[in-house]
Amino acid sequence: MKRTRRTFSLGRWGKGILAGLLLAGGIHLPAAADQSDTTRVRVAMYLDLGSTYKSTTPAVTLKTAAAAEAGFVVNSGLEPWLQLGAGNTARFSVNGYKVKALESADWGAVSAAVKKLQGTTDKPVAYAADQAAGGTLYRVYTGPYASAAEAQKAADRVSQTLSASLKGAKAEARGPWYVSAGSFASQSEAVSLSQTLNAQHAEAAAVMIGPQQYAVWVGGALSAAEQAALQTELSGLYPAYSWAPVNETVPALLLHRDVTLNLDAPAGVDHYELSGEGATLSVRDDGNSPIQVVERSGRSYRGDFEISKVNGQLALINELPLEQYLYSVVAGEVPSSWPQEALKAQAVAARSYALYNAGLNKFKVAGLVDTTLSQVYNGTEKEVPSIVQAVDATAGEVLTAGNGQIVEGIFASNSGGVTADSTEVWGNVNPIYSSVPSDGDESAQASLKSWYQVLLSNGITGYVREDNTTLNGTTPAGLQKLTVTTSNVLVRKLPLIQSEVDPVAKLNPGDQAIVLDKVPESSSYAWIRGPFSSDELVKSLKGKTTTEAPSSISNLEITQRGPSGRVTQVKADGQPLEVKYADSYRSALGSLPSTLFDIVQTGRYTVQGAGGTTGTGTATSSTSILSASGKTTANGKLVVMSGDQTARVVDTSNQFVFVGRGNGHGLGLSQWGAKGLADAGYDYRQILQHYYQNVTIVKE
């Protein structure tokens, strides 16, 4: 297969026209990974690493399909503390700084408070605390927070949110410091004492401190000093018990009855709050039955789960066999109906990516996350025979470089007809990622409709889909006219159905418009974005350039492209918009699908005069064009017609439209391109060696 470089050329503006995010920077080569059947990967689902990765929740709800157990690893083996029956639902959280938002015996007030807090950044958990003499107190908490100071700030926010419910009272910060009443022979004894203490409005909980070992804790104090004061107070009130400060380094599980999940009635589920510095709770099922994570859209996952505290927040890690992980990843990345050879190529690339990043351990407690920051991982919901077949057929196969090290196997949704060169994304040369043609990408729009760009009688421009109209005649200038044939035809801002974006107009049968252009529906192959005003671009650029961007933009131009034609430099009013990596222009310029684009300024035009001379202008309300019948003033909308009988509107507001191809960074395997090659008869090895240069496919 010939590998030639192709430069980007859109021709006239707008005509002919899922990617995982990249590790910022150059290529690193971890040690080759063991590829035996026992190879496992660790995938973070909830984790707070600040700017590296942040996905948080106050608690996770696990539903077991088969019997499971939870406990702590001791001497390389699991010491089970909890038995979870088949069909069991349990919630888990981590002890830390939090806010006690509300305490009340009125379930209606508690339910209303939880609903209010769910709409804020301070997510709630509600517990039912039974009292010895009967009756139930409900306590609502938010958090955890990284520090006591953060909890204090949150308490102020929560007080404001719940001002009506609190009736002058204030939410209070709580900490991870407790005082213990001692050990008890059974859970029922511990629960009985906690109920007695709750009746006195002490925040007490029965606690599991080992297999079949229990205690009662009262807390939580914000500091060791508060803990000592609490111990003194409790010793005076309840001298029969041996009150002692809790050792925060020892693993423990605070036992709660959680009433957060059903706000119509206080039906509780078991909730286990993990305490202990550095403690990690493992949840393992019987056999290989999946476990459902309610907070992850109710998806089910194979393998084991780990719950721990990282940077003050709950961390949830799914650890499972590599090949089972790939059943989900490949299904999440490409359609299962694609040819087997394309699915196999994706499987090898995804396996290489997983093992490469497992070696880097970028996410500290896991090598991967379950979002597109790594690879799409949605558990068992998309496991289908065609995907399983492709993964199993390539089991253990990875891409390696000349030194025998695993190649990262980077891939993108659609490279727009030509893949990116590494210099266009990272700024450095890597021979594995050189630009190559990717003709199969165009198939992404094969079944899509075309759209007409139209000019309405009131001067509004937009796009309508071709199947809602019929062409009938031309204007005196030679532009086609169309008539709408169906009801409630929406005129869209872009040639794309966006249900969350209001249409610019609505047409009905018999309504007419002038056709300015015919374009393909925006897809992963060809797309249009905008128009963006100067203010919108300035806002989008804020904080994303290494030097400050202009406060107003009247001219935006591409001044440098890379080997594939991707944009590597943009200037605003003559000033370079410097970004850390060229691929960053995607986010800096309004979340563009790729950097393979042209820029069209709606307020600028070029006029070709006699003798081939040209002139460029910017439309204003006084702009006029000299025609055979005399000067014509723009009056806000100026239609400029080209020699091939297409036209565009020159708008005095001077906005910016981006017209491009491709979706993603464009490095490595193009998923749509792989489908195209598979359709043409190439096998997965040929596909991989086309997109990754100088690699070997090995099975270890």
XYZ file of C-alpha atoms in Angstrom:
700
model
C 0.000 0.000 0.000
C 1.593 3.261 -1.074
C 2.007 5.816 1.696
C 2.120 9.333 0.344
C 1.546 12.597 2.132
C -1.449 14.643 1.210
C -1.858 18.336 1.837
C -5.119 19.962 2.822
C -7.058 21.874 0.197
C -10.711 22.776 0.546
C -10.904 24.766 -2.649
C -13.499 27.491 -2.363
C -14.825 28.083 1.116
C -17.172 25.512 2.515
C -17.096 23.181 -0.474
C -16.438 19.517 -0.108
C -16.032 19.705 3.039
C -14.102 10.120 18.914
C -11.156 10.545 19.518
C -9.368 9.849 22.759
C -7.493 12.856 24.136
C -3.733 12.717 23.871
C -1.085 12.578 26.457
C 0.287 16.081 26.211
C 3.840 16.005 24.937
C 6.173 13.474 23.468
C 6.232 9.704 23.329
C 7.331 7.738 26.399
C 8.199 4.065 26.224
C 7.318 1.995 29.290
C 8.626 -1.490 29.760
C 6.946 -4.237 27.753
C 3.960 -5.660 29.630
C 3.194 -9.283 30.405
C 0.464 -10.425 28.033
C -0.622 -13.628 29.723
C -4.271 -14.505 30.202
C -4.018 -13.134 33.748
C -3.079 -9.601 32.655
C -5.397 -7.151 34.380
C -6.013 -3.445 33.988
C -7.104 -0.840 36.512
C -9.701 1.696 35.367
C -10.611 4.728 37.479
C -14.291 5.620 37.414
C -14.322 8.205 40.205
C -11.125 9.999 41.122
C -9.936 13.517 41.925
C -6.451 14.332 40.646
C -7.161 18.005 40.035
C -6.240 19.113 36.514
C -5.163 15.591 35.500
C -8.577 14.014 36.057
C -11.597 14.904 38.145
C -14.805 12.923 38.460
C -16.380 12.936 41.915
C -19.439 11.622 43.726
C -20.277 11.544 47.461
C -21.141 7.836 47.331
C -21.379 4.925 44.917
C -24.189 2.383 44.768
C -23.262 -1.166 43.814
C -25.821 -3.805 42.853
C -24.627 -7.406 42.750
C -25.897 -9.971 40.258
C -24.346 -12.851 42.217
C -23.107 -13.247 45.777
C -20.132 -11.012 46.556
C -17.882 -10.101 49.451
C -16.087 -6.973 50.550
C -13.007 -6.643 52.687
C -9.351 -5.749 52.881
C -6.326 -7.410 51.312
C -4.123 -9.026 53.953
C -0.966 -10.934 52.957
C -2.029 -10.926 49.274
C -5.410 -12.452 50.109
C -8.823 -10.882 50.700
C -9.995 -10.857 54.306
C -13.797 -10.602 53.905
C -15.660 -8.303 56.264
C -19.008 -8.129 54.460
C -21.129 -10.650 52.585
C -23.307 -9.171 49.843
C -26.050 -11.471 48.606
C -27.145 -11.872 44.989
C -29.326 -8.938 44.011
C -28.054 -6.906 46.969
C -27.818 -3.093 46.845
C -25.216 -1.337 48.987
C -23.730 2.149 49.063
C -20.133 3.099 49.813
C -18.403 6.368 50.672
C -15.219 7.586 52.368
C -14.908 9.337 55.694
C -13.519 12.856 55.595
C -14.363 16.517 55.990
C -18.038 17.091 55.338
C -20.976 19.351 56.163
C -23.893 18.390 58.360
C -26.571 20.191 56.390
C -29.699 19.275 58.340
C -31.007 17.073 61.152
C -34.755 16.527 61.443
C -37.416 13.980 62.300
C -39.581 15.456 59.514
C -39.048 13.304 56.425
C -40.793 15.817 54.171
C -38.341 18.551 55.168
C -35.402 16.192 54.720
C -36.582 15.036 51.295
C -37.038 18.637 50.144
C -33.570 19.574 51.393
C -31.930 16.653 49.575
C -33.671 17.581 46.323
C -32.490 21.171 46.665
C -28.892 20.164 47.315
C -28.864 17.719 44.403
C -29.073 20.712 42.090
C -25.914 22.263 43.544
C -22.220 21.411 43.661
C -22.663 20.233 47.277
C -24.085 16.778 46.644
C -26.001 15.233 49.576
C -26.229 11.894 51.348
C -29.070 11.299 53.837
C -28.969 8.800 56.712
C -31.712 7.502 59.006
C -30.578 7.316 62.636
C -32.963 5.292 64.817
C -33.422 6.277 68.458
C -33.659 3.935 71.448
C -37.085 5.121 72.575
C -38.488 4.938 69.038
C -38.630 7.421 66.230
C -36.050 8.295 63.628
C -33.777 11.258 63.085
C -32.678 11.998 59.534
C -29.284 13.574 58.929
C -28.206 15.127 55.652
C -24.507 15.530 54.866
C -22.603 16.967 51.911
C -19.007 16.314 50.937
C -16.408 15.039 51.395
C -14.144 18.071 51.069
C -10.368 18.272 50.811
C -9.822 20.202 54.053
C -11.494 21.725 57.080
C -11.310 25.129 55.401
C -13.125 23.822 52.333
C -15.785 22.245 54.559
C -16.286 25.568 56.361
C -16.790 27.340 53.025
C -19.216 24.637 51.948
C -21.161 25.039 55.192
C -21.787 28.679 54.292
C -22.998 27.680 50.808
C -25.263 24.957 52.175
C -26.697 27.332 54.797
C -27.639 29.718 52.026
C -29.130 26.966 49.856
C -31.235 25.612 52.722
C -31.978 28.916 54.456
C -35.749 28.309 54.357
C -35.445 24.782 55.778
C -32.903 25.668 58.479
C -35.058 28.520 59.850
C -32.168 30.516 61.214
C -29.927 27.562 62.041
C -26.652 26.977 60.196
C -25.098 24.016 58.442
C -21.975 22.854 60.299
C -18.618 21.547 59.128
C -17.642 18.087 60.344
C -14.303 16.267 60.307
C -12.859 12.734 60.329
C -11.944 12.675 64.056
C -13.995 10.319 66.272
C -14.149 9.023 69.809
C -14.888 5.333 70.427
C -17.008 3.841 73.202
C -15.065 0.574 72.951
C -15.575 -2.843 71.362
C -18.753 -4.924 71.356
C -19.412 -8.615 70.877
C -22.115 -8.166 68.273
C -23.470 -5.671 65.775
C -26.806 -5.541 67.643
C -25.074 -4.357 70.842
C -23.235 -1.636 68.935
C -26.411 -0.556 67.164
C -28.324 -0.453 70.474
C -25.799 1.924 72.052
C -25.688 4.117 68.930
C -29.492 4.435 69.130
C -29.262 5.517 72.778
C -26.670 8.133 71.911
C -28.648 9.347 68.896
C -31.586 9.982 71.207
C -29.308 12.514 72.937
C -28.512 14.054 69.510
C -24.961 12.788 69.550
C -23.792 11.853 66.049
C -23.190 8.186 66.781
C -22.734 5.202 64.478
C -22.100 1.509 64.865
C -18.744 0.688 63.276
C -17.212 -2.492 61.948
C -13.556 -2.639 63.031
C -12.835 -6.162 61.813
C -14.617 -9.343 60.713
C -17.478 -9.716 63.227
C -15.921 -6.979 65.414
C -17.849 -3.811 66.262
C -17.525 -0.486 68.033
C -19.523 2.705 68.494
C -18.044 6.018 67.362
C -19.195 9.549 68.086
C -17.948 12.458 65.954
C -16.764 13.887 63.762
C -14.549 16.546 65.126
C -12.678 18.954 62.864
C -9.342 18.584 64.662
C -7.451 16.568 67.250
C -8.158 19.332 69.774
C -11.911 19.057 69.166
C -11.590 15.279 69.419
C -9.957 15.590 72.839
C -12.687 17.967 74.038
C -15.359 15.555 72.772
C -13.698 12.669 74.621
C -13.764 14.638 77.881
C -17.425 15.544 77.399
C -18.497 11.975 76.609
C -16.533 10.553 79.554
C -18.462 12.868 81.856
C -21.852 12.092 80.330
C -21.366 8.325 79.916
C -18.730 7.165 82.406
C -19.667 3.510 81.970
C -17.847 3.383 78.638
C -14.131 3.508 77.924
C -14.031 6.525 75.650
C -10.865 6.727 73.570
C -9.753 8.599 70.435
C -10.081 6.565 67.244
C -6.814 5.651 65.546
C -7.263 7.090 62.035
C -4.710 4.709 60.516
C -6.824 1.605 61.242
C -9.364 0.481 58.574
C -12.997 0.588 59.663
C -16.507 0.791 58.198
C -19.100 3.132 59.672
C -22.538 1.522 59.296
C -25.432 3.684 58.098
C -28.974 3.278 56.788
C -28.966 5.397 53.633
C -32.270 6.993 52.555
C -30.948 9.112 49.664
C -32.051 6.911 46.769
C -35.827 7.101 47.245
C -37.071 10.533 48.254
C -40.733 9.528 48.081
C -40.384 7.334 51.160
C -37.477 6.704 53.577
C -36.671 3.191 52.381
C -33.088 2.587 53.481
C -30.184 0.596 52.049
C -26.963 -0.427 53.776
C -24.245 2.205 53.529
C -20.610 1.556 54.435
C -18.400 4.595 55.069
C -14.720 3.705 54.742
C -12.367 5.093 57.386
C -8.633 4.596 57.854
C -5.729 6.469 56.309
C -4.683 4.644 53.130
C -7.383 1.984 53.554
C -8.648 0.280 50.400
C -11.884 -1.720 50.446
C -12.161 -4.446 47.798
C -15.489 -5.745 46.460
C -15.369 -9.082 44.637
C -18.197 -11.101 43.187
C -18.629 -14.860 43.082
C -17.218 -15.972 39.737
C -17.395 -13.434 36.919
C -20.859 -11.958 37.283
C -21.062 -8.217 36.598
C -21.661 -5.617 39.306
C -23.823 -2.607 38.518
C -22.666 0.933 39.353
C -25.817 3.036 39.638
C -23.984 6.367 39.438
C -22.337 5.341 36.161
C -25.676 5.382 34.313
C -26.588 2.031 35.829
C -23.965 0.169 33.803
C -22.629 -3.216 34.873
C -18.944 -4.127 34.999
C -16.910 -7.298 35.199
C -14.029 -7.769 37.607
C -13.477 -6.331 41.062
C -13.923 -2.885 42.582
C -11.707 -0.927 44.927
C -12.907 1.946 47.104
C -10.386 4.317 48.679
C -9.794 7.982 49.471
C -7.554 10.042 47.174
C -7.074 13.769 47.766
C -9.987 13.763 50.191
C -12.433 12.297 47.665
C -13.879 8.871 46.959
C -11.926 6.881 44.372
C -13.601 3.950 42.618
C -11.363 1.617 40.611
C -12.529 -1.289 38.450
C -9.873 -3.989 38.051
C -10.529 -6.683 35.477
C -8.864 -8.942 32.884
C -7.490 -7.010 29.918
C -9.393 -8.961 27.279
C -12.736 -8.462 29.048
C -11.949 -4.754 29.275
C -11.427 -4.754 25.498
C -14.844 -6.325 24.865
C -16.302 -3.076 26.178
C -13.721 -0.661 24.768
C -13.893 -1.853 21.166
C -17.696 -1.846 21.332
C -17.631 1.685 22.697
C -15.205 2.972 20.088
C -16.608 1.561 16.820
C -19.927 0.066 15.606
C -20.178 -3.689 16.082
C -21.599 -3.981 12.541
C -18.296 -2.957 10.944
C -16.167 -5.551 9.091
C -14.228 -7.986 11.274
C -10.863 -6.776 9.981
C -11.650 -3.210 11.103
C -12.767 -4.511 14.514
C -9.570 -6.543 14.840
C -7.457 -3.498 13.997
C -9.275 -1.525 16.681
C -8.775 -4.353 19.188
C -5.001 -4.446 18.661
C -4.720 -0.655 18.833
C -6.854 -0.498 22.008
C -4.896 -3.331 23.645
C -1.626 -1.556 22.883
C -3.007 1.712 24.239
C -4.188 0.052 27.455
C -0.910 -1.707 28.194
C 1.219 1.301 27.289
C -0.729 3.534 29.677
C -0.896 0.873 32.377
C 2.903 1.093 32.397
C 2.831 4.870 32.802
C 0.237 4.750 35.618
C -0.693 8.345 34.782
C -3.674 8.334 37.156
C -1.642 7.245 40.226
C -4.034 4.541 41.461
C -4.968 3.399 37.944
C -3.457 3.350 34.486
C -6.712 4.265 32.736
C -10.002 6.087 33.227
C -13.356 5.116 31.738
C -13.820 8.266 29.626
C -12.371 9.444 26.312
C -9.401 10.791 28.261
C -8.276 7.170 27.932
C -10.682 4.941 25.994
C -14.473 4.654 26.079
C -15.309 1.968 28.638
C -18.985 1.292 29.369
C -18.885 -2.105 31.016
C -20.882 -5.048 29.716
C -23.726 -3.137 28.041
C -22.303 -3.388 24.516
C -20.682 -6.798 24.630
C -21.745 -8.413 21.350
C -20.524 -11.512 19.492
C -18.786 -9.645 16.650
C -16.692 -7.599 19.094
C -15.867 -10.586 21.312
C -14.832 -12.499 18.186
C -12.468 -9.721 17.058
C -10.877 -9.378 20.511
C -10.471 -13.138 20.949
C -9.068 -13.550 17.419
C -6.273 -11.091 18.230
C -5.803 -12.061 21.892
C -2.466 -10.840 23.222
C -1.464 -9.052 20.017
C 0.117 -5.627 20.377
C 2.027 -3.081 18.333
C 5.729 -2.824 19.098
C 8.444 -0.462 17.919
C 11.869 -1.498 16.693
C 13.167 -1.671 20.257
C 10.471 -4.170 21.203
C 8.570 -1.715 23.376
C 4.801 -1.438 23.149
C 3.522 1.408 20.979
C 0.748 3.536 22.459
C -1.645 2.726 19.610
C -3.235 6.187 19.435
C -6.362 6.426 17.290
C -8.963 8.962 16.239
C -12.500 8.829 14.914
C -11.917 10.294 11.473
C -8.780 11.867 10.027
C -10.615 13.759 7.296
C -8.870 11.972 4.440
C -5.310 12.307 5.727
C -3.808 11.466 9.121
C -1.856 13.947 11.187
C 1.889 14.076 11.491
C 3.200 14.042 15.074
C 4.723 17.497 14.560
C 1.229 18.894 13.974
C -0.022 17.662 17.337
C 2.904 17.463 19.754
C 5.447 19.593 17.931
C 8.049 16.805 17.868
C 8.939 14.140 15.326
C 7.887 10.556 15.912
C 8.350 8.216 12.931
C 5.468 5.998 14.021
C 3.006 8.849 13.509
C 3.687 10.187 10.017
C 0.955 11.581 7.789
C -0.632 9.054 5.408
C -3.751 9.167 3.194
C -6.990 7.836 4.663
C -9.480 7.656 1.814
C -11.989 5.532 3.706
C -12.815 8.422 6.028
C -15.271 9.830 3.504
C -17.613 6.885 4.044
C -18.688 8.536 7.325
C -21.041 10.760 5.332
C -22.092 8.298 2.640
C -25.644 7.866 3.961
C -26.187 11.465 5.067
C -28.381 14.026 3.348
C -27.116 17.234 1.779
C -28.211 20.636 3.046
C -28.951 23.877 1.233
C -27.614 27.133 2.573
C -30.450 29.566 1.975
C -31.179 33.282 2.108
C -34.686 34.112 3.319
C -36.693 37.165 2.247
C -36.069 38.824 5.633
C -32.291 38.577 5.181
C -31.776 35.594 7.520
C -29.419 32.869 6.319
C -29.243 29.273 7.473
C -29.451 25.654 6.343
C -32.369 23.379 5.406
C -32.149 19.697 4.568
C -32.633 18.847 0.909
C -35.417 16.286 1.411
C -37.785 18.961 2.768
C -37.631 21.101 -0.362
C -37.885 21.175 -4.135
C -35.921 23.382 -6.555
C -37.964 25.543 -8.930
C -36.375 28.201 -11.070
C -33.649 30.793 -10.668
C -33.291 34.435 -9.706
C -32.350 37.064 -12.352
C -28.762 36.689 -11.113
C -28.849 32.960 -11.843
C -29.136 31.636 -8.286
C -31.492 28.708 -7.725
C -34.696 29.076 -5.750
C -36.329 26.433 -3.600
C -39.814 25.884 -2.231
C -40.491 24.150 1.072
C -42.643 21.017 0.743
C -43.281 19.938 4.360
C -44.533 21.602 7.524
C -42.389 23.085 10.259
C -39.098 22.905 8.389
C -36.439 24.291 10.695
C -33.757 26.563 9.305
C -30.625 25.563 11.196
C -27.577 27.581 12.104
C -25.410 24.742 10.769
C -26.038 21.879 8.323
C -26.689 19.633 11.267
C -29.637 18.676 13.481
C -28.914 20.070 16.947
C -31.925 19.592 19.177
C -30.398 21.722 21.928
C -29.835 24.723 19.599
C -32.766 26.953 18.620
C -33.417 27.208 14.845
C -32.939 30.584 13.172
C -36.320 30.328 11.413
C -39.210 27.978 10.629
C -40.714 27.412 7.165
C -43.924 25.818 5.928
C -45.186 24.465 2.575
C -45.001 27.078 -0.150
C -42.368 29.246 1.571
C -39.485 30.134 -0.742
C -35.798 30.910 -0.331
C -32.717 31.565 -2.456
C -30.082 28.808 -2.550
C -26.587 30.073 -1.838
C -24.815 26.725 -1.658
C -25.261 22.987 -1.238
C -23.091 21.278 1.383
C -22.870 17.839 2.980
C -24.380 17.339 6.408
C -21.753 18.031 9.042
C -20.277 14.723 10.150
C -17.051 13.316 11.500
C -15.628 13.679 7.980
C -16.766 17.155 6.865
C -18.097 19.898 9.081
C -18.890 23.576 9.546
C -18.778 25.388 12.892
C -19.809 28.938 13.769
C -20.395 31.661 12.974
C -18.529 33.018 16.003
C -18.439 36.676 16.911
C -15.270 38.393 18.084
C -16.566 38.319 21.675
C -17.280 34.584 21.492
C -13.786 33.820 20.186
C -12.113 36.024 22.781
C -14.052 34.203 25.516
C -13.119 30.799 24.093
C -9.437 31.750 23.831
C -9.219 32.977 27.414
C -6.719 30.922 29.382
C -5.941 28.661 26.417
C -3.101 30.607 24.819
C 0.411 30.946 26.213
C 0.341 34.673 25.465
C -2.661 36.927 25.977
C -4.992 37.083 22.972
C -6.318 40.406 21.628
C -9.311 41.841 23.477
C -11.132 42.192 20.145
C -10.597 40.334 16.872
C -11.319 41.834 13.467
C -9.160 39.503 11.377
C -8.295 35.843 11.918
C -5.981 34.014 9.518
C -4.097 30.741 9.218
C -0.408 31.480 8.794
C 1.127 28.012 9.037
C 0.131 24.417 8.272
C 1.840 21.083 8.856
C 2.581 18.186 6.471
C -1.058 16.988 6.331
C -2.432 20.512 6.013
C -3.452 20.796 9.657
C -3.270 24.229 11.203
C -0.139 24.864 13.252
C -0.369 28.651 13.608
C -3.211 31.176 13.658
C -2.889 34.944 13.897
C -5.489 37.361 15.228
C -5.043 40.874 13.860
C -1.468 39.965 12.992
C -0.680 38.622 16.477
C 0.150 34.881 16.732
C -2.220 32.940 18.970
C 0.416 30.829 20.685
C -0.747 27.510 22.162
C 1.235 24.819 23.972
C 0.514 22.235 21.277
C -0.970 22.879 17.851
C -3.801 20.415 18.543
C -4.901 22.803 21.328
C -6.388 25.077 18.647
C -9.371 22.696 18.684
C -10.462 23.767 22.155
C -9.077 27.308 21.932
C -11.198 28.207 18.898
C -14.586 27.038 20.115
C -14.336 23.229 20.418
C -13.591 22.469 16.767
C -13.656 18.789 15.726
C -10.123 18.916 14.262
C -7.343 21.282 13.190
C -7.838 20.449 9.509
C -9.823 23.585 8.666
C -10.142 26.878 6.816
C -11.450 30.131 8.283
C -14.124 32.169 6.517
C -14.809 35.717 7.687
C -18.373 36.614 6.866
C -17.511 40.299 6.608
C -14.628 39.963 4.128
C -14.705 39.448 0.374
C -12.370 39.462 -2.602
C -13.267 41.031 -5.924
C -11.432 40.114 -9.110
C -11.205 42.976 -11.552
C -10.003 43.498 -15.096
C -6.598 42.071 -15.946
C -6.716 39.608 -13.053
C -6.274 42.221 -10.368
C -7.963 41.473 -7.049
C -9.070 43.530 -4.102
C -10.090 42.509 -0.625
C -12.641 44.372 1.435
C -14.636 44.298 4.629
C -18.366 44.948 4.448
C -19.870 47.867 6.332
C -23.314 49.430 6.139
C -21.989 51.796 3.450
C -20.278 49.154 1.309
C -21.331 49.375 -2.316
C -20.634 47.393 -5.437
C -20.504 48.968 -8.916
C -22.680 46.913 -11.241
C -23.999 47.463 -14.763
C -27.007 49.248 -13.335
C -25.023 51.409 -10.926
C -23.889 51.181 -7.297
C -25.709 48.818 -4.921
C -25.392 49.381 -1.165
C -24.909 46.365 1.093
C -27.495 47.434 3.703
C -26.221 44.831 6.135
C -26.376 41.854 3.743
C -24.295 41.621 0.596
C -24.570 38.532 -1.612
C -21.333 37.804 -3.443
C -21.639 35.389 -6.349
C -18.700 33.419 -7.752
C -18.061 32.277 -11.283
C -19.371 28.757 -10.584
C -22.844 30.083 -9.722
C -22.502 29.694 -5.981
C -22.807 32.558 -3.542
C -22.311 33.639 0.010
C -23.541 36.480 2.150
C -21.055 39.099 3.248
C -22.241 40.160 6.689
C -21.368 43.546 8.153
C -21.121 41.964 11.614
C -17.916 40.184 10.419
C -18.170 36.808 12.114
C -15.933 33.768 11.738
C -16.894 30.410 10.239
C -14.661 27.321 10.430
C -14.949 24.820 7.589
C -13.033 21.600 8.012
C -12.624 17.851 7.891
C -11.991 15.120 10.407
C -12.832 14.481 14.050
C -10.093 14.216 16.634
C -6.374 14.778 16.716
C -5.917 12.653 13.585
C -2.882 10.678 14.826
C -2.489 6.968 14.176
C -5.394 4.721 13.275
C -8.386 6.464 11.725
C -11.391 4.402 12.748
C -13.446 5.324 9.682
C -10.392 4.891 7.487
C -9.875 1.394 8.885
C -13.444 0.552 7.965
C -12.815 1.809 4.439
C -9.695 -0.337 4.056
C -11.515 -3.374 5.468
C -14.336 -2.806 2.982
C -11.689 -2.749 0.242
C -10.341 -6.151 1.304
C -7.346 -5.316 3.495
C -6.759 -7.405 6.621
C -6.183 -5.952 10.077
C -2.391 -6.308 9.910
C -2.221 -4.347 6.669
C -4.552 -1.719 8.119
C -2.426 -1.291 11.241
C 0.842 -1.130 9.324
C -0.620 1.530 7.046
C -1.553 3.822 9.923
C 1.414 3.093 12.215
C 4.800 3.328 10.520
C 7.679 0.923 11.255
C 5.769 -1.212 13.759
C 5.592 -4.956 14.308
C 2.517 -6.844 15.472
C 3.506 -9.437 18.057
C 1.721 -11.822 20.380
C 3.387 -12.206 23.751
